[in-house]
Coordinates of C-alpha atoms and ligand atoms in Angstrom, one line a residue:
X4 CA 0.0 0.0 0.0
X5 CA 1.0 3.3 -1.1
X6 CA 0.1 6.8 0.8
X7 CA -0.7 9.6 -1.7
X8 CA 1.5 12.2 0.2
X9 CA -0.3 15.3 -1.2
X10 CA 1.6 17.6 1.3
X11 CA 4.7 16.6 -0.7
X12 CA 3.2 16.7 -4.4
X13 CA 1.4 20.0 -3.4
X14 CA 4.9 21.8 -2.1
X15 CA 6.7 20.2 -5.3
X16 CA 4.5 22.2 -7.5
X17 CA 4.8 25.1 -5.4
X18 CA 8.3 24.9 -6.0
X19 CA 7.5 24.8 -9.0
X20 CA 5.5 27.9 -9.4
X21 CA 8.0 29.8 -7.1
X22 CA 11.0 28.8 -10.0
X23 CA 8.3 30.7 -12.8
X24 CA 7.5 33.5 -10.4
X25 CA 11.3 34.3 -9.7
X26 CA 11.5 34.6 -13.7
X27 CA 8.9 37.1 -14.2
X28 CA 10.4 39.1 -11.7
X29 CA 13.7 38.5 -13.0
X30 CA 12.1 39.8 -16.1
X31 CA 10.6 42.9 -14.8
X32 CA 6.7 41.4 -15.1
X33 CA 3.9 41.6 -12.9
X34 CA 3.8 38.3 -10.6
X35 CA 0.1 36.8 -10.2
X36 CA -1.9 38.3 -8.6
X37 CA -5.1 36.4 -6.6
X38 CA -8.1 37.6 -4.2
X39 CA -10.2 35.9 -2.4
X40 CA -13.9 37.1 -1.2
X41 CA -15.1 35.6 2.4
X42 CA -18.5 36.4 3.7
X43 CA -18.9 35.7 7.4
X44 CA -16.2 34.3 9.6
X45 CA -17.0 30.6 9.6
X46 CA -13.8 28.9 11.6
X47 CA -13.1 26.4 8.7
X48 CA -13.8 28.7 5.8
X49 CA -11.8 31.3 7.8
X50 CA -8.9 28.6 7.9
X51 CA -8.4 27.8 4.2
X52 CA -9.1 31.6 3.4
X53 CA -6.0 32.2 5.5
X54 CA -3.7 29.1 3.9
X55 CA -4.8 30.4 0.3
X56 CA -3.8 33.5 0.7
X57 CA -0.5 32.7 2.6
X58 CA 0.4 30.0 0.2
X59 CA 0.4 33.0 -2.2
X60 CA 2.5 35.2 -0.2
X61 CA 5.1 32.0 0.3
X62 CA 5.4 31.7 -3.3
X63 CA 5.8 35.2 -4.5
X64 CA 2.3 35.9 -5.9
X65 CA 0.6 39.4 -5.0
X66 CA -2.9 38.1 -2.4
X67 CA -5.9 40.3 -1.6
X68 CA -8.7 39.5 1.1
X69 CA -11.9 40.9 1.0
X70 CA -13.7 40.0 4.1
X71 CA -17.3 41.2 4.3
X72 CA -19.4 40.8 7.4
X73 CA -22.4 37.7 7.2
X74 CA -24.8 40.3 7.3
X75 CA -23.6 41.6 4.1
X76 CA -26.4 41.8 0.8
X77 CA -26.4 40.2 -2.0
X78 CA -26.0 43.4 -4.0
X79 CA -23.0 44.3 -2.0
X80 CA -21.5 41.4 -2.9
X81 CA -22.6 41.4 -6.4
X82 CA -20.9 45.2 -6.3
X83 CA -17.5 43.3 -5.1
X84 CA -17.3 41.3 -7.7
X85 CA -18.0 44.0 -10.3
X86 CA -15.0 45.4 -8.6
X87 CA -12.7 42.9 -8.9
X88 CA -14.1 41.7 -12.4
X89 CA -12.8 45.2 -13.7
X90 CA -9.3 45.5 -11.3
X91 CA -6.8 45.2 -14.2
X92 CA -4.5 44.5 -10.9
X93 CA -6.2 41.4 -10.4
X94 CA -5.5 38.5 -12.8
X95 CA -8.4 35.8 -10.8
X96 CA -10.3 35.4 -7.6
X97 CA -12.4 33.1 -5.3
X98 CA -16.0 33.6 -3.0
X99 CA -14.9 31.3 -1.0
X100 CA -18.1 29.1 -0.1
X101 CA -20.6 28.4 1.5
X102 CA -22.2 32.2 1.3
X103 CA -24.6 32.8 4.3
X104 CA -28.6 31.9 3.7
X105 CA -29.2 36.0 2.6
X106 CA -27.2 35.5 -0.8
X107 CA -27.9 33.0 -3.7
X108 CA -25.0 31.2 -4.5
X109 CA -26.1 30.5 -7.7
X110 CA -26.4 34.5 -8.8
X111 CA -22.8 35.1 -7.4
X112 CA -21.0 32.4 -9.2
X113 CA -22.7 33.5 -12.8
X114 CA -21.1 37.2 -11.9
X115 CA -17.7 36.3 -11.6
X116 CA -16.0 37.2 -15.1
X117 CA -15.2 33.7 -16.6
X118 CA -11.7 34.8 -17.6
X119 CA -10.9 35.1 -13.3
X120 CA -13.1 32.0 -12.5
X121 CA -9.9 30.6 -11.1
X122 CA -12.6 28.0 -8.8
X123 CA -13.5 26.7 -12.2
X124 CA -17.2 27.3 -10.9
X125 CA -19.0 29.6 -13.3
X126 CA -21.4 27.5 -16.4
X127 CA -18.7 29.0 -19.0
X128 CA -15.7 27.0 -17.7
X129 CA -17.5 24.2 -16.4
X130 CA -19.4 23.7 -19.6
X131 CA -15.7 24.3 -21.1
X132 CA -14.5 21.3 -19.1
X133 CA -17.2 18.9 -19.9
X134 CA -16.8 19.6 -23.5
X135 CA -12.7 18.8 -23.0
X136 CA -11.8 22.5 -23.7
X137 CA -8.7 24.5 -22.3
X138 CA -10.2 26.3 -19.2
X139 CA -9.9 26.4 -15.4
X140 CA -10.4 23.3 -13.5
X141 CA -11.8 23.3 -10.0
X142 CA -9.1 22.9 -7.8
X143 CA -10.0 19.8 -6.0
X144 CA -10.6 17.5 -8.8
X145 CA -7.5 19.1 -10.3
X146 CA -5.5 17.8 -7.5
X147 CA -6.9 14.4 -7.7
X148 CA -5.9 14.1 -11.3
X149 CA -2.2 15.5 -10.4
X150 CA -2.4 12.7 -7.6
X151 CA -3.3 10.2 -10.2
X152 CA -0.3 11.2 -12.7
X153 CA 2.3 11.7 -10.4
X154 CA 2.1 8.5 -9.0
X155 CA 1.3 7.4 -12.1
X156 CA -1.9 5.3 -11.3
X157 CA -3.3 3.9 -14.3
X158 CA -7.4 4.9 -15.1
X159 CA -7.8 3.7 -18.6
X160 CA -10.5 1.1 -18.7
X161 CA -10.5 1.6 -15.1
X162 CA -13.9 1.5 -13.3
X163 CA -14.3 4.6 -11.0
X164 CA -16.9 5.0 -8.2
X165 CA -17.5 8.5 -7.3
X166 CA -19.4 9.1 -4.0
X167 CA -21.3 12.4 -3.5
X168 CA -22.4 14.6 -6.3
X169 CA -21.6 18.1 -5.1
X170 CA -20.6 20.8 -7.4
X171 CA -17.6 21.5 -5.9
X172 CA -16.1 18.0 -6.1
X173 CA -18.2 14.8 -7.0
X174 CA -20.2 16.2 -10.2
X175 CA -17.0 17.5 -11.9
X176 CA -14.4 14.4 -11.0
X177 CA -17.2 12.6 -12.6
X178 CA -17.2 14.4 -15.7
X179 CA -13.1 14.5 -15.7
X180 CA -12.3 10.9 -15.0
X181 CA -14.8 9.9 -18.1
X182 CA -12.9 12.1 -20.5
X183 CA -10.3 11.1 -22.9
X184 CA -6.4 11.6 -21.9
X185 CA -4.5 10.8 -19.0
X186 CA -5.9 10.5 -16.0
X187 CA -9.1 10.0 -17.7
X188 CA -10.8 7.5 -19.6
X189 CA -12.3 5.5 -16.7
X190 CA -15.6 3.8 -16.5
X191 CA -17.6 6.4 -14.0
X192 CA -20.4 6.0 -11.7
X193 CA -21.5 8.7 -9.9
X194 CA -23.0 7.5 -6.5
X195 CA -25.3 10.2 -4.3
X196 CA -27.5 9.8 -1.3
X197 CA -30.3 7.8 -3.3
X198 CA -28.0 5.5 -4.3
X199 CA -29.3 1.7 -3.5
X200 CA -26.7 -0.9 -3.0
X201 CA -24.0 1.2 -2.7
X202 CA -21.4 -1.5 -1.4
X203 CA -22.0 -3.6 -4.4
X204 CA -21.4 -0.9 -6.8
X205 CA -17.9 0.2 -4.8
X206 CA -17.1 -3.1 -4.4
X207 CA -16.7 -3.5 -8.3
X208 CA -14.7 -0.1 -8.1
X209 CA -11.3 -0.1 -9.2
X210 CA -10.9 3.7 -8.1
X211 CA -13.2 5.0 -5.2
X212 CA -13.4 9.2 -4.8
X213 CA -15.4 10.0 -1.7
X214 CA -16.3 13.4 -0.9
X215 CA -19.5 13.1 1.3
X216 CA -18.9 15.0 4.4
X217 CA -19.2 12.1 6.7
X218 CA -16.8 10.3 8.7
X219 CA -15.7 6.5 8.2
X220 CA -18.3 6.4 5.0
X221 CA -16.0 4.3 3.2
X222 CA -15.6 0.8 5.3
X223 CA -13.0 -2.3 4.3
X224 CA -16.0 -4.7 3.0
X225 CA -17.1 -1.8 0.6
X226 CA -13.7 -1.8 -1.2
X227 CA -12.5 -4.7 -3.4
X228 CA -8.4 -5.8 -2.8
X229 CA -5.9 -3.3 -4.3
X230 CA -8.9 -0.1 -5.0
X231 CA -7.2 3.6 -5.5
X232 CA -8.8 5.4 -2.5
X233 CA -9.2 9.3 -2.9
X234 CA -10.6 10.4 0.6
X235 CA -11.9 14.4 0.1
X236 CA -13.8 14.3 3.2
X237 CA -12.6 17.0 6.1
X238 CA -14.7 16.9 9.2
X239 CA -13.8 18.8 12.1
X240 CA -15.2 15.6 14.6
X241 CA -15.4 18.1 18.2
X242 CA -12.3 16.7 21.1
X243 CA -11.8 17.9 24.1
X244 CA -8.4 16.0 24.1
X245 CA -7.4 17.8 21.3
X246 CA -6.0 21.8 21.8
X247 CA -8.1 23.2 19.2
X248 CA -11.0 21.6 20.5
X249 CA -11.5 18.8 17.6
X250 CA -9.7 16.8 15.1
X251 CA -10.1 16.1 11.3
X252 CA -11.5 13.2 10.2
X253 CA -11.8 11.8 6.4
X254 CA -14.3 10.3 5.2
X255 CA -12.6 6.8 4.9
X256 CA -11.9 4.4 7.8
X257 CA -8.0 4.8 6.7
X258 CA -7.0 2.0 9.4
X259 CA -9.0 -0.7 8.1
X260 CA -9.4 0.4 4.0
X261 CA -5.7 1.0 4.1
X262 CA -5.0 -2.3 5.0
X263 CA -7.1 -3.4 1.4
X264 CA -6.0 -0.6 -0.9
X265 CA -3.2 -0.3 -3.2
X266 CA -3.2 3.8 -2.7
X267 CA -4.3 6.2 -0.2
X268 CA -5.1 9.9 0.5
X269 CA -4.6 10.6 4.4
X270 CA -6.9 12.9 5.9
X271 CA -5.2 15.7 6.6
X272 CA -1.9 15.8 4.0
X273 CA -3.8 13.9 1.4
X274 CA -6.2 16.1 -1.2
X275 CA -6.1 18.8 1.3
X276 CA -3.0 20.4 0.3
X277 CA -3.3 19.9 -3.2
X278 CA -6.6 22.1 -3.8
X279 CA -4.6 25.2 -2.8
X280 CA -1.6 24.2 -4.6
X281 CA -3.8 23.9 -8.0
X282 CA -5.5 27.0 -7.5
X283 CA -2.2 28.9 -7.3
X284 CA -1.7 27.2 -10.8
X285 CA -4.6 28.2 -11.8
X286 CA -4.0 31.9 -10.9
X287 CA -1.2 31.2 -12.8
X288 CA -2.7 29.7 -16.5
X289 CA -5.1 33.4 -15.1
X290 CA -2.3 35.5 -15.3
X291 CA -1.0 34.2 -18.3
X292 CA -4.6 34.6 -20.6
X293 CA -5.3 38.0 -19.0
X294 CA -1.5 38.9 -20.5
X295 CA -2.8 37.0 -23.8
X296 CA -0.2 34.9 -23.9
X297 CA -2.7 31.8 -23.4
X298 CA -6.0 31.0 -23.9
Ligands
LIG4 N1 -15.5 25.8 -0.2 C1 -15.0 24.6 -0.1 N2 -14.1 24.3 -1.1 C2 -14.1 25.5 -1.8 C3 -13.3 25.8 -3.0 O1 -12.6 25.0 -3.6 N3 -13.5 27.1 -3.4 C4 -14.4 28.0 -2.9 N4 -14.5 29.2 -3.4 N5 -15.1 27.7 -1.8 C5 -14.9 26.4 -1.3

């Protein structure tokens, strides 16, 4: 059994970045430059807020937070992103989400300019990626698939069980693991909360993604011998044991499944690390379209 070491993968391709950021200055170019929108001051959306935006201060890139209270309106939102839609400073930026109940989520993500969509969330790109165009790729399923080639896990012919259908992960890991290319060209099915049977559809699963939200989903007897496990799941599971006052849990039952699989995420330093590390590359393929030397 293998561990999928995403905290090393993800600072690899930061390195990575930091070598092409270090040229443009060398050059006498404008670095990337990101922001990222939070409404409210949710602990955990707070958290990843803070790491995306320090990530980009780590690797040379130029950050901006907007924070706006949770009482904020949907119009003064709207107005934000009108703002940073127009900011030739700004090459791409995020609403980080969930929004609170006041604001439709929906309205927000059609008024980011596609061309700065680096979430990958508005209809434009998403259609894009469906339809095996060049666009932005939502982070998370981006870092599955650099997971995949890196370790260079084989998906062709492959049958892939995807569990949870949520925009932000399930729906489009579904749509990228069907395409054509490398990783890609899998057998998919998309598993949700209706789902009957589900242990003798993952059972048949040579690669399982989970991204459901709920801890130790994924049990040994749903998994067959050697399965790819992808774990997305990030639950903060309240300890008082623990200094912080809870710990993170997967969605997988990593002592038991590991024991069965050939690869593994780990929950935390698995997928985690490699969503921020893809949406810095995204800001990057930003940068370079909004400079038109990419499309
Ligand atoms: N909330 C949870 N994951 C994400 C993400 O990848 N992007 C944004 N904007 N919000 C999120």
């Amino acid at each position: 059994m293998t561990i999928l070491d995403g905290k090393k993968i993800s600072n690899d391709i930061k390195e990575e970045i930091t070598g092409q950021v270090t040229q443009m200055k060398e050059r006498g170019e404008k670095v990337p430059h990101l922001a990222a929108i939070i409404v409210g001051n949710d602990g955990a959306s707070m958290t990843y807020v803070n790491s995306k935006v320090r990530a980009c201060k780590r690797i040379g890139f130029e950050s901006t937070l907007v924070r706006m209270p949770s009482t904020s309106s949907e119009l003064e939102l709207l107005k934000k992103i009108k703002e940073l839609n127009e900011d030739d400073n700004i090459d791409g930026f995020i609403v980080q989400l969930p929004l609170p109940p006041q604001i439709d989520t929906q309205k927000v993500l059609l008024a980011v300019n596609p061309d700065k969509d680096v979430d990958g969330f508005h209809p434009t790109n998403f259609g894009k990626m469906s339809l095996d165009m060049s666009t932005f790729i939502p982070a998370t399923p981006f870092g599955i698939l650099e997971l995949l080639e890196r370790y260079d896990i084989p998906t062709k012919g492959k049958h892939t069980v995807v569990i949870g259908r949520s925009h932000i992960v399930g729906r489009p890991m579904s749509i990228l693991m069907g395409r054509s290319g490398f990783p890609g060209n899998s057998t998919v099915t998309l598993t949700h909360e209706f789902t009957k049977n589900i242990t003798q559809i993952t059972s048949q699963a040579d690669i399982v993604i989970i991204a459901v939200g709920i801890p130790n989903f994924l049990k040994v007897e749903m998994i067959k011998d050697d399965a790819v496990v992808i774990d997305v799941g990030i639950t903060r599971v309240p300890d008082e044991n623990e200094e912080r006052g809870y710990y993170l849990a997967g969605d997988v039952d990593f002592e038991n499944v590991s024991k069965r699989a050939s690869f593994i995420t780990p929950v935390p330093g698995g997928v985690g690390p490699m969503t921020i590390a893809m949406l810095l590359k995204n800001t990057l393929l930003a940068r370079e379209r909004h400079r038109g030397e990419k499309y």
